[in-house]
PDB file of C-alpha atoms in Angstrom:
ATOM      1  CA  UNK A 546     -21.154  -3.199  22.259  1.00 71.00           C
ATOM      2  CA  UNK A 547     -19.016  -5.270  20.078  1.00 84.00           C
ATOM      3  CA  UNK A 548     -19.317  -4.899  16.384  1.00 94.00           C
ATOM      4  CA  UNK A 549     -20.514  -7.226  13.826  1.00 96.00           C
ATOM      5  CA  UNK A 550     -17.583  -7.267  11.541  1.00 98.00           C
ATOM      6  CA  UNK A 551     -14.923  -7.682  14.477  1.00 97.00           C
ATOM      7  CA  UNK A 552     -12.013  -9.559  13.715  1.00 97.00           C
ATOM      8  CA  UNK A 553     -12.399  -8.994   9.795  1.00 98.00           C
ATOM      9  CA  UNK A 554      -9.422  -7.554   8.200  1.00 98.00           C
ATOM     10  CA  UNK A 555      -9.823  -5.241   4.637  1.00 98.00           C
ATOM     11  CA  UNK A 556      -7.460  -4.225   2.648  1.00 98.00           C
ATOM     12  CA  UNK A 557      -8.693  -1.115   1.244  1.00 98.00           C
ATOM     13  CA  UNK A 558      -7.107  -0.330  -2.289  1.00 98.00           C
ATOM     14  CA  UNK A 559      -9.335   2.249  -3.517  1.00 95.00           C
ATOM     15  CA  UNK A 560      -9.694   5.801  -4.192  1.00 94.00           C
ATOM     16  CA  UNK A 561     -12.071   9.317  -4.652  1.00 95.00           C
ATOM     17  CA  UNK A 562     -15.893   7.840  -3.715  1.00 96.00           C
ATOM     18  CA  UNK A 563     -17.113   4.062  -4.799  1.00 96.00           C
ATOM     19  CA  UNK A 564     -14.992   1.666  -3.109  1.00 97.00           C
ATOM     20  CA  UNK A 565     -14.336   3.881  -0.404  1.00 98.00           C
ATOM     21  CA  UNK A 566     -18.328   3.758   0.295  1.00 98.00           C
ATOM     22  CA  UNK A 567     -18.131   0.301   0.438  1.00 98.00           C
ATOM     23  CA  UNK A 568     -14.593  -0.136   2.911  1.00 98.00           C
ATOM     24  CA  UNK A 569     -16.287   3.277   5.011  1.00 98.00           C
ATOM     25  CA  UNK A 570     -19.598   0.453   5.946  1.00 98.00           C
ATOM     26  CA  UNK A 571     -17.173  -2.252   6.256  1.00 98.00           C
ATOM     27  CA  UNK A 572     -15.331   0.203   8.866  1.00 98.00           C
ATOM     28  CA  UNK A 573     -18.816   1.312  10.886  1.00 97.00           C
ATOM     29  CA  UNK A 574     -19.438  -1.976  11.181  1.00 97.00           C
ATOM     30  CA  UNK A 575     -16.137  -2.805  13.150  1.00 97.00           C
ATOM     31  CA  UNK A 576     -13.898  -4.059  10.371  1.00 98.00           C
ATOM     32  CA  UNK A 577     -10.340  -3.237  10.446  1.00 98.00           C
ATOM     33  CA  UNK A 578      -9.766  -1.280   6.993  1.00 98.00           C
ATOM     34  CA  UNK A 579      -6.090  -0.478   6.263  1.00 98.00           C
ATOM     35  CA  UNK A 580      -6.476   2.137   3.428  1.00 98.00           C
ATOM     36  CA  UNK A 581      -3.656   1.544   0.881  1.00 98.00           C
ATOM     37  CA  UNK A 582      -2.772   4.713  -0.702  1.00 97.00           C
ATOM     38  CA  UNK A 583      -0.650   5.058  -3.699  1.00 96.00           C
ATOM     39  CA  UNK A 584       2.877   7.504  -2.971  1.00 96.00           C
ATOM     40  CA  UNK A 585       0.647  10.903  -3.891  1.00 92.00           C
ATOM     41  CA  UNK A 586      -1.728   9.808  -1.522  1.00 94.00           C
ATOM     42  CA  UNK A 587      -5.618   9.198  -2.311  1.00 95.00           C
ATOM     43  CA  UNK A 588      -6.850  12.139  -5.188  1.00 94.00           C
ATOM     44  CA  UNK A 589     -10.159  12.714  -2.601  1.00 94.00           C
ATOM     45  CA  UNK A 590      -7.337  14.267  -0.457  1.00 95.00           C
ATOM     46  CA  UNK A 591      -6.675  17.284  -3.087  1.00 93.00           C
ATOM     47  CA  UNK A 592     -11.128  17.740  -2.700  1.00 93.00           C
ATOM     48  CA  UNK A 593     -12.542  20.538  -0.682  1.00 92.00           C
ATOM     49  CA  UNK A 594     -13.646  21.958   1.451  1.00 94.00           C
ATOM     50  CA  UNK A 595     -11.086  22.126   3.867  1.00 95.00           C
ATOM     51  CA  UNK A 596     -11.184  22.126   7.292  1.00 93.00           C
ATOM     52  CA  UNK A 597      -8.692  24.944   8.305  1.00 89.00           C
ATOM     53  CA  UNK A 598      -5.525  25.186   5.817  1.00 86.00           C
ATOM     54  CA  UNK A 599      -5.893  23.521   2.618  1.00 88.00           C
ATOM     55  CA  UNK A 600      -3.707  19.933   2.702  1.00 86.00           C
ATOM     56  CA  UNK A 601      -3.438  16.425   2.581  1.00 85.00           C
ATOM     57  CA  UNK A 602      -4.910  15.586   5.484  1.00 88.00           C
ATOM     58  CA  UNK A 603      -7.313  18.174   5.909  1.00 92.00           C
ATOM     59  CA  UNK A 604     -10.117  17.771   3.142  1.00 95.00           C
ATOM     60  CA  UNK A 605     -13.280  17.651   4.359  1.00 95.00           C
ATOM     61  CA  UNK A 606     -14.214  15.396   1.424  1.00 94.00           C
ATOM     62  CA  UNK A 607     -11.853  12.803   2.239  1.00 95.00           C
ATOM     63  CA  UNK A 608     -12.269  12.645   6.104  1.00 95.00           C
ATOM     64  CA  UNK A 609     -16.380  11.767   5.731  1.00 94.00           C
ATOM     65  CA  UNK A 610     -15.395   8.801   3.712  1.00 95.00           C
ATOM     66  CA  UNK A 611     -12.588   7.375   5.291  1.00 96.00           C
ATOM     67  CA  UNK A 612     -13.391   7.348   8.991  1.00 94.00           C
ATOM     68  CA  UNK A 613     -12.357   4.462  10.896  1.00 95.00           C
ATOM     69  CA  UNK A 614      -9.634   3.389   8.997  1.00 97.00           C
ATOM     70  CA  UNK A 615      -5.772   3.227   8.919  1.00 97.00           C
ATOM     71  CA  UNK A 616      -4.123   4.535   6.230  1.00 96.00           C
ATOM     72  CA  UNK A 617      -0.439   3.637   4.935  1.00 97.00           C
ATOM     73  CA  UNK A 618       1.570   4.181   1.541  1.00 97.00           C
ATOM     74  CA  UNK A 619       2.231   1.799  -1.192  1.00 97.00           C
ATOM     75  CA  UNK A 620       3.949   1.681  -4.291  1.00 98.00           C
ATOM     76  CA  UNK A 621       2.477  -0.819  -5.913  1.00 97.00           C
ATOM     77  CA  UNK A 622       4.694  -0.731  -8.848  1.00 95.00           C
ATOM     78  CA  UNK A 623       8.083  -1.986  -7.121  1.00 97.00           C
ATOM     79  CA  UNK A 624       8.635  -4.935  -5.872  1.00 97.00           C
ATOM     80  CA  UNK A 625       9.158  -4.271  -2.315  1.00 98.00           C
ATOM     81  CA  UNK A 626       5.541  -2.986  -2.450  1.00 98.00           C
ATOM     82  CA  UNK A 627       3.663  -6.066  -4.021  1.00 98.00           C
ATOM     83  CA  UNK A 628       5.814  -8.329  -2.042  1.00 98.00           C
ATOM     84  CA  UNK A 629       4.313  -6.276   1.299  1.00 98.00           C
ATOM     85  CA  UNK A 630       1.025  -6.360  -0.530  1.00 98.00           C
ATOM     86  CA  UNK A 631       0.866 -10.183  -0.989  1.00 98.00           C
ATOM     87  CA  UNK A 632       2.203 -10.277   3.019  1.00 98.00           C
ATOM     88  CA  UNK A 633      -1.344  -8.627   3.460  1.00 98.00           C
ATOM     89  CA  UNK A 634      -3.267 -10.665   1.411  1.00 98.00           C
ATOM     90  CA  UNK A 635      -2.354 -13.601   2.917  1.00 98.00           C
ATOM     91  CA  UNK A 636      -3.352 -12.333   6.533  1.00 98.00           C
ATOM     92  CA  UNK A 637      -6.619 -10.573   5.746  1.00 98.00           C
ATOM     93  CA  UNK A 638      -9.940 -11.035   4.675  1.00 98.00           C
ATOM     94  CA  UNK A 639     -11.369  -8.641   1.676  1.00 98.00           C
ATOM     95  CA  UNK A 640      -9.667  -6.675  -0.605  1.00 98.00           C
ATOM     96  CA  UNK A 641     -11.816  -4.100  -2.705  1.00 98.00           C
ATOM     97  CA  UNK A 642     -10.378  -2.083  -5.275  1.00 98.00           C
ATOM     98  CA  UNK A 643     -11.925   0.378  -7.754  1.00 96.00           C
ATOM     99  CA  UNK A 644      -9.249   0.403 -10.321  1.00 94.00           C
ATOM    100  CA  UNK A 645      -9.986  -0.050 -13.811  1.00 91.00           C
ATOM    101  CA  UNK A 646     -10.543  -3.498 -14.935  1.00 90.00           C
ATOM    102  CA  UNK A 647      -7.603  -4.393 -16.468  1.00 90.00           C
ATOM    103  CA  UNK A 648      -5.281  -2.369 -13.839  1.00 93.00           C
ATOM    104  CA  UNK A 649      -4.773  -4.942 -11.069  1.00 95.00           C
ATOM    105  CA  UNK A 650      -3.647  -8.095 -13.646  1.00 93.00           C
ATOM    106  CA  UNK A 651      -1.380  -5.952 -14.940  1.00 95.00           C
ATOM    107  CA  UNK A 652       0.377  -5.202 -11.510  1.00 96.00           C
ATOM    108  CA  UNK A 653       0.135  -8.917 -10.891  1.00 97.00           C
ATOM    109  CA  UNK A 654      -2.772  -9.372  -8.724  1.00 97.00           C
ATOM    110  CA  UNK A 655      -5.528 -10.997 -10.575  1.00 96.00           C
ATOM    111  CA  UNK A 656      -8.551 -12.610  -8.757  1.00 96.00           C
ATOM    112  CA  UNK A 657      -6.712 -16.191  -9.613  1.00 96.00           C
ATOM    113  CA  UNK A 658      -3.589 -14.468  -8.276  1.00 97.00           C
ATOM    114  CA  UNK A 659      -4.930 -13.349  -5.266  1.00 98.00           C
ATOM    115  CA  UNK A 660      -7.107 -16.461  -4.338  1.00 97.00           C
ATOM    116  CA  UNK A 661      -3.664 -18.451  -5.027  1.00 98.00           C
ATOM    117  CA  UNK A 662      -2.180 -16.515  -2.055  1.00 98.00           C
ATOM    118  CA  UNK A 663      -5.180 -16.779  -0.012  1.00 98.00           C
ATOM    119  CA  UNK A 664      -7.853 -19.129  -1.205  1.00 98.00           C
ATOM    120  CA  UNK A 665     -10.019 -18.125   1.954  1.00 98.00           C
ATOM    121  CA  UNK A 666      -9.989 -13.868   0.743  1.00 98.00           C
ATOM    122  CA  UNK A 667     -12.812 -11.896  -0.850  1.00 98.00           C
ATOM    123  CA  UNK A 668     -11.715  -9.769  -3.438  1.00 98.00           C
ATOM    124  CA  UNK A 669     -14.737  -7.089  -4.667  1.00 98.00           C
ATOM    125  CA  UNK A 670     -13.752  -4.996  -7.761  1.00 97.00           C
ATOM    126  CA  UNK A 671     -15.943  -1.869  -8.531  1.00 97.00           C
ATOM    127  CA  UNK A 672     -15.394  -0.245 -11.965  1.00 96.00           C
ATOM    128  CA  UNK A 673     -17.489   1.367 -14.435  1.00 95.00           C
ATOM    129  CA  UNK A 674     -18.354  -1.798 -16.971  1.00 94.00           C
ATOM    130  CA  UNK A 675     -17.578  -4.932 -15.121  1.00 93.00           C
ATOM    131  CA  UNK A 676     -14.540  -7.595 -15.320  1.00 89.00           C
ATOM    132  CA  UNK A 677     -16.379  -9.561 -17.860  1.00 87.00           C
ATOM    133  CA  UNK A 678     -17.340  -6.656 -20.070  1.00 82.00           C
ATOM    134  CA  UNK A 679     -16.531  -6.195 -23.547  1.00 82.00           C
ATOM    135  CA  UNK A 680     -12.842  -5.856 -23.741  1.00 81.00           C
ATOM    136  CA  UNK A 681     -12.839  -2.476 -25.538  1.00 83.00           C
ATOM    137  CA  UNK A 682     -15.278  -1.314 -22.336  1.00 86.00           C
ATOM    138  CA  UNK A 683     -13.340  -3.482 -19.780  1.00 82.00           C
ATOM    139  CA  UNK A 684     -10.152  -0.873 -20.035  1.00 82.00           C
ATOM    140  CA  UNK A 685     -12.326   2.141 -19.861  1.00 87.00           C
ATOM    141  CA  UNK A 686     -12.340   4.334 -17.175  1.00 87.00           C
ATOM    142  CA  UNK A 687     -15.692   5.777 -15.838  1.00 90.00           C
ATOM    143  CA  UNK A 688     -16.819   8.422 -13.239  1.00 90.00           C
ATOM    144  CA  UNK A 689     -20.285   8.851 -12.056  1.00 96.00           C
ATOM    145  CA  UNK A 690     -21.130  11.267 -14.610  1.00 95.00           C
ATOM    146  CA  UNK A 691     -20.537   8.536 -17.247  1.00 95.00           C
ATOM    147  CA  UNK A 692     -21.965   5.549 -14.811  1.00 96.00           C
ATOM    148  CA  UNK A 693     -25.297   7.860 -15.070  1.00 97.00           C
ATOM    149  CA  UNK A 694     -25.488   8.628 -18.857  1.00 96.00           C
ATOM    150  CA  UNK A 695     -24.689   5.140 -19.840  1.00 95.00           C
ATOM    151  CA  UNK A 696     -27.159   3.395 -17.416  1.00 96.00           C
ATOM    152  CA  UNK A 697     -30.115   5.797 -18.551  1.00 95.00           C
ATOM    153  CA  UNK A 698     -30.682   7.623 -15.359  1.00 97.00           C
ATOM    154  CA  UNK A 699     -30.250  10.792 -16.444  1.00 96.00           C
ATOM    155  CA  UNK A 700     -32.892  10.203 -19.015  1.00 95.00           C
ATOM    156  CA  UNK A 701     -35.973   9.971 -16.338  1.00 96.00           C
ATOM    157  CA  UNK A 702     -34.382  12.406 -14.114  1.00 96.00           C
ATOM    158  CA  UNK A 703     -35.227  16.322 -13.879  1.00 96.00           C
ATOM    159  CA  UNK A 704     -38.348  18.727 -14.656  1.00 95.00           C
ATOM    160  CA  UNK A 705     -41.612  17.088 -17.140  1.00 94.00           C
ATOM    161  CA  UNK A 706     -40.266  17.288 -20.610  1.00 92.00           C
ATOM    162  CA  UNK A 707     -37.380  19.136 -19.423  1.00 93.00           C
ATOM    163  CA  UNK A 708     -33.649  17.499 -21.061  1.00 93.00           C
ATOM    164  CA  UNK A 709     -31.891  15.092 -18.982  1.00 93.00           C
ATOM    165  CA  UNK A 710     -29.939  15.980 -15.938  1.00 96.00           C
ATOM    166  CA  UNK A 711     -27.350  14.336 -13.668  1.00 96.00           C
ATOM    167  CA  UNK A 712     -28.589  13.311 -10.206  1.00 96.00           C
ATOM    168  CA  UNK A 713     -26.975  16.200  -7.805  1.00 95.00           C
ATOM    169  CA  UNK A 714     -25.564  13.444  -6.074  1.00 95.00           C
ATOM    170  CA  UNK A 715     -22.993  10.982  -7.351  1.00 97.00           C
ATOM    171  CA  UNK A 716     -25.251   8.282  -6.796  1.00 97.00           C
ATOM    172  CA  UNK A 717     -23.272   5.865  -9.274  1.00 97.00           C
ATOM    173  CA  UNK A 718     -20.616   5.263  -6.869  1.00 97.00           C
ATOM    174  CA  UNK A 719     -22.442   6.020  -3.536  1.00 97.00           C
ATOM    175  CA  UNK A 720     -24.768   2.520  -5.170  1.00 98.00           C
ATOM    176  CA  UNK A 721     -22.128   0.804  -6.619  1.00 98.00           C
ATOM    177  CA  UNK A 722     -20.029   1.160  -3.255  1.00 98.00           C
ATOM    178  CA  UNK A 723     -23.208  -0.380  -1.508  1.00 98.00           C
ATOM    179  CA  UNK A 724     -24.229  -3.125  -4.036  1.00 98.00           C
ATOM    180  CA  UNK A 725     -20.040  -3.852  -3.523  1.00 98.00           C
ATOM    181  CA  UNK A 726     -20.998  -3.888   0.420  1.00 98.00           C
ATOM    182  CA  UNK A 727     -24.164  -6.355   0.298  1.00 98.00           C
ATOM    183  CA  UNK A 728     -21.564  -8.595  -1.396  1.00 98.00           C
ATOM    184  CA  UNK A 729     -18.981  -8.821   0.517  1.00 98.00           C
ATOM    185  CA  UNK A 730     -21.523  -8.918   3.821  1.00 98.00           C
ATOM    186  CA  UNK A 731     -23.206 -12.508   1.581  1.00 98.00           C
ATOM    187  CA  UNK A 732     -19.672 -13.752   0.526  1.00 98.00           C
ATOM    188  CA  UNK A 733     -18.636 -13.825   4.218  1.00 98.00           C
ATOM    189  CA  UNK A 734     -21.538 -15.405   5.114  1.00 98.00           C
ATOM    190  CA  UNK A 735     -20.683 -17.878   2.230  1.00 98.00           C
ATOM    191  CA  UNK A 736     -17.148 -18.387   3.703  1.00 98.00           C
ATOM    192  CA  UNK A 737     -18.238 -18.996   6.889  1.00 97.00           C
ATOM    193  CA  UNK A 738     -20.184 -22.552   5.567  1.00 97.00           C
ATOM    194  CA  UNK A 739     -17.422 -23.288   2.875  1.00 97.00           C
ATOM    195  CA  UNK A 740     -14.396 -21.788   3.737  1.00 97.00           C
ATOM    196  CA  UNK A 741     -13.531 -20.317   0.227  1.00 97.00           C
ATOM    197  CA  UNK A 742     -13.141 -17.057  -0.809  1.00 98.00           C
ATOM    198  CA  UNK A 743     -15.168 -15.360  -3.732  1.00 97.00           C
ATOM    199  CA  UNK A 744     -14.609 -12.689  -6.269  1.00 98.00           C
ATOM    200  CA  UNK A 745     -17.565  -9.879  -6.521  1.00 98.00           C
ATOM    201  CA  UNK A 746     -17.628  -8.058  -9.973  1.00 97.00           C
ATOM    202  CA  UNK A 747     -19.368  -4.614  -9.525  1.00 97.00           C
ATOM    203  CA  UNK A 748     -20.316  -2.663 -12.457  1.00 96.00           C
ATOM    204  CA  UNK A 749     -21.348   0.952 -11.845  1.00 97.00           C
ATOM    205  CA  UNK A 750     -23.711   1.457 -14.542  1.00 96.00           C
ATOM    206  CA  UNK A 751     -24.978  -2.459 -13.783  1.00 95.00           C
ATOM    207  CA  UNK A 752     -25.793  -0.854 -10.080  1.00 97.00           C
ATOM    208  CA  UNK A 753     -27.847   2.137 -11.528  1.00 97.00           C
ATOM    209  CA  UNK A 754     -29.606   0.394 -14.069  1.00 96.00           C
ATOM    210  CA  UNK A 755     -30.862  -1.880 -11.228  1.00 95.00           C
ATOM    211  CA  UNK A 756     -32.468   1.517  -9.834  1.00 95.00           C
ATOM    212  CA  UNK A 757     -34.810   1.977 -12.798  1.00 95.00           C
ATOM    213  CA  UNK A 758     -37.236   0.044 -11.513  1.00 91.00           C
ATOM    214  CA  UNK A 759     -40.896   1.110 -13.204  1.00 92.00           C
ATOM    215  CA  UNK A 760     -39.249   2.717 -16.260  1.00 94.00           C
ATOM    216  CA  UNK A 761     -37.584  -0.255 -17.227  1.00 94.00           C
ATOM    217  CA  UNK A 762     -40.927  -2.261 -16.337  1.00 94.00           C
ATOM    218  CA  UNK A 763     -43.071   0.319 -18.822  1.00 94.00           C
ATOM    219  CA  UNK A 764     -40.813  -0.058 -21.559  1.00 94.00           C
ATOM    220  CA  UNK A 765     -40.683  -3.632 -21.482  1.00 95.00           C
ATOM    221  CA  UNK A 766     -44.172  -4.424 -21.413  1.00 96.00           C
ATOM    222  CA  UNK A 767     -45.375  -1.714 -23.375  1.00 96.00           C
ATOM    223  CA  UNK A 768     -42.222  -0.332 -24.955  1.00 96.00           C
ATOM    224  CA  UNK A 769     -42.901   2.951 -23.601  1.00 94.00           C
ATOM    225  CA  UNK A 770     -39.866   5.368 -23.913  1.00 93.00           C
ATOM    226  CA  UNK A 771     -39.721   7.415 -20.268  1.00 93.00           C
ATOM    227  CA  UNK A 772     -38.956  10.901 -19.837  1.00 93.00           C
ATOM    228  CA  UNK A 773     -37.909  13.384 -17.097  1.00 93.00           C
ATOM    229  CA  UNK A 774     -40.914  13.388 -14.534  1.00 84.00           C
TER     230      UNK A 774
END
């Protein structure tokens, strides 16, 4: 059975769990993903548990997410390696990063860089407070743990008038990563009637605060503060 995303080309630059949930999709769905990894490799690598001898390419963690995809080494901070970079760019179709906000201008490739190279490419960012954050929150880095205090979810989450408590899964990214996917799947769609490309600004605590559903509901109507239920 042929895929739906056959003949789409993503370049993957990401790393440990958000944008890698997003590229993973992209890959069931019969993308081509070429994971971009910097020279240490993707961190997720270094995450058990192991399957046999601890290593590299033997993390348990790191195989679940990255199925279906090609991997290949980049140093993205010589020239050699933005110069093969921007050879990419011009011959693919999505890029998705999860780099802080402020990390790809300063290696060059901006969304107004990128779309210069090609003006047809979707480029889908994923980071903790959005592109067009604050600028002391736009250079922040975030995890999930801090994607989950920040969006409130922790607050309405464990035992009746117990204290807040993380979700046991790392939903901020798993969300983010598929908020980032439903993008990218609409922006194609887009492309395919206009032939432009489109840049998709995924915030992490944006993606869990669109989760709250009732408890944001009960406070605005009746400004009722929820608690742990």
């Amino acid at each position: 059975m042929r895929h739906a995303l056959e003949g789409v080309r993503v370049i993957d630059l990401s790393h440990v769990l958000a944008a890698p949930t997003a590229t993973m999709f992209l890959a069931d769905l019969g993308a081509e993903v070429i994971h971009v990894e910097p020279p240490g490799g993707d961190d997720a690598r270094e995450f058990g548990p192991f399957v046999g001898k601890p290593g590299k390419d033997s993390s348990g963690y790191f195989i679940s997410l990255n199925r279906n995809k090609k991997s290949m080494i980049l140093n993205l901070r010589t020239e050699k390696g933005k110069k093969i970079l921007r050879e990419l760019i011009s011959v693919s179709d999505v890029l998705v990063e999860n780099y802080r906000a402020t990390t790809m201008r300063k290696l060059g490739f901006s969304w107004e860089e990128i779309h210069k190279i090609n003006p047809r490419i979707i480029y889908a960012s994923i980071c903790g407070f959005g592109h067009d954050s604050l600028p002391e929150y736009a250079s922040r880095p975030s995890y999930d743990m801090v994607a989950q205090a920040y969006s409130g979810i922790v607050s309405i989450t464990g035992p009746e008038g117990g204290p807040p408590c993380r979700v046991g899964s790392s939903v901020g990214d798993i969300i983010s990563g598929m908020q980032a996917t439903i993008g990218i799947l609409a922006a194609l769609r887009y492309r395919e009637k206009t032939g432009r490309g489109q840049h998709i600004d995924i915030s992490m605590i944006d993606s869990l605060f669109s989760t709250l559903e009732n408890a944001v509901a009960r406070y605005t109507i009746h400004g009722e503060i929820p608690g742990p239920l």
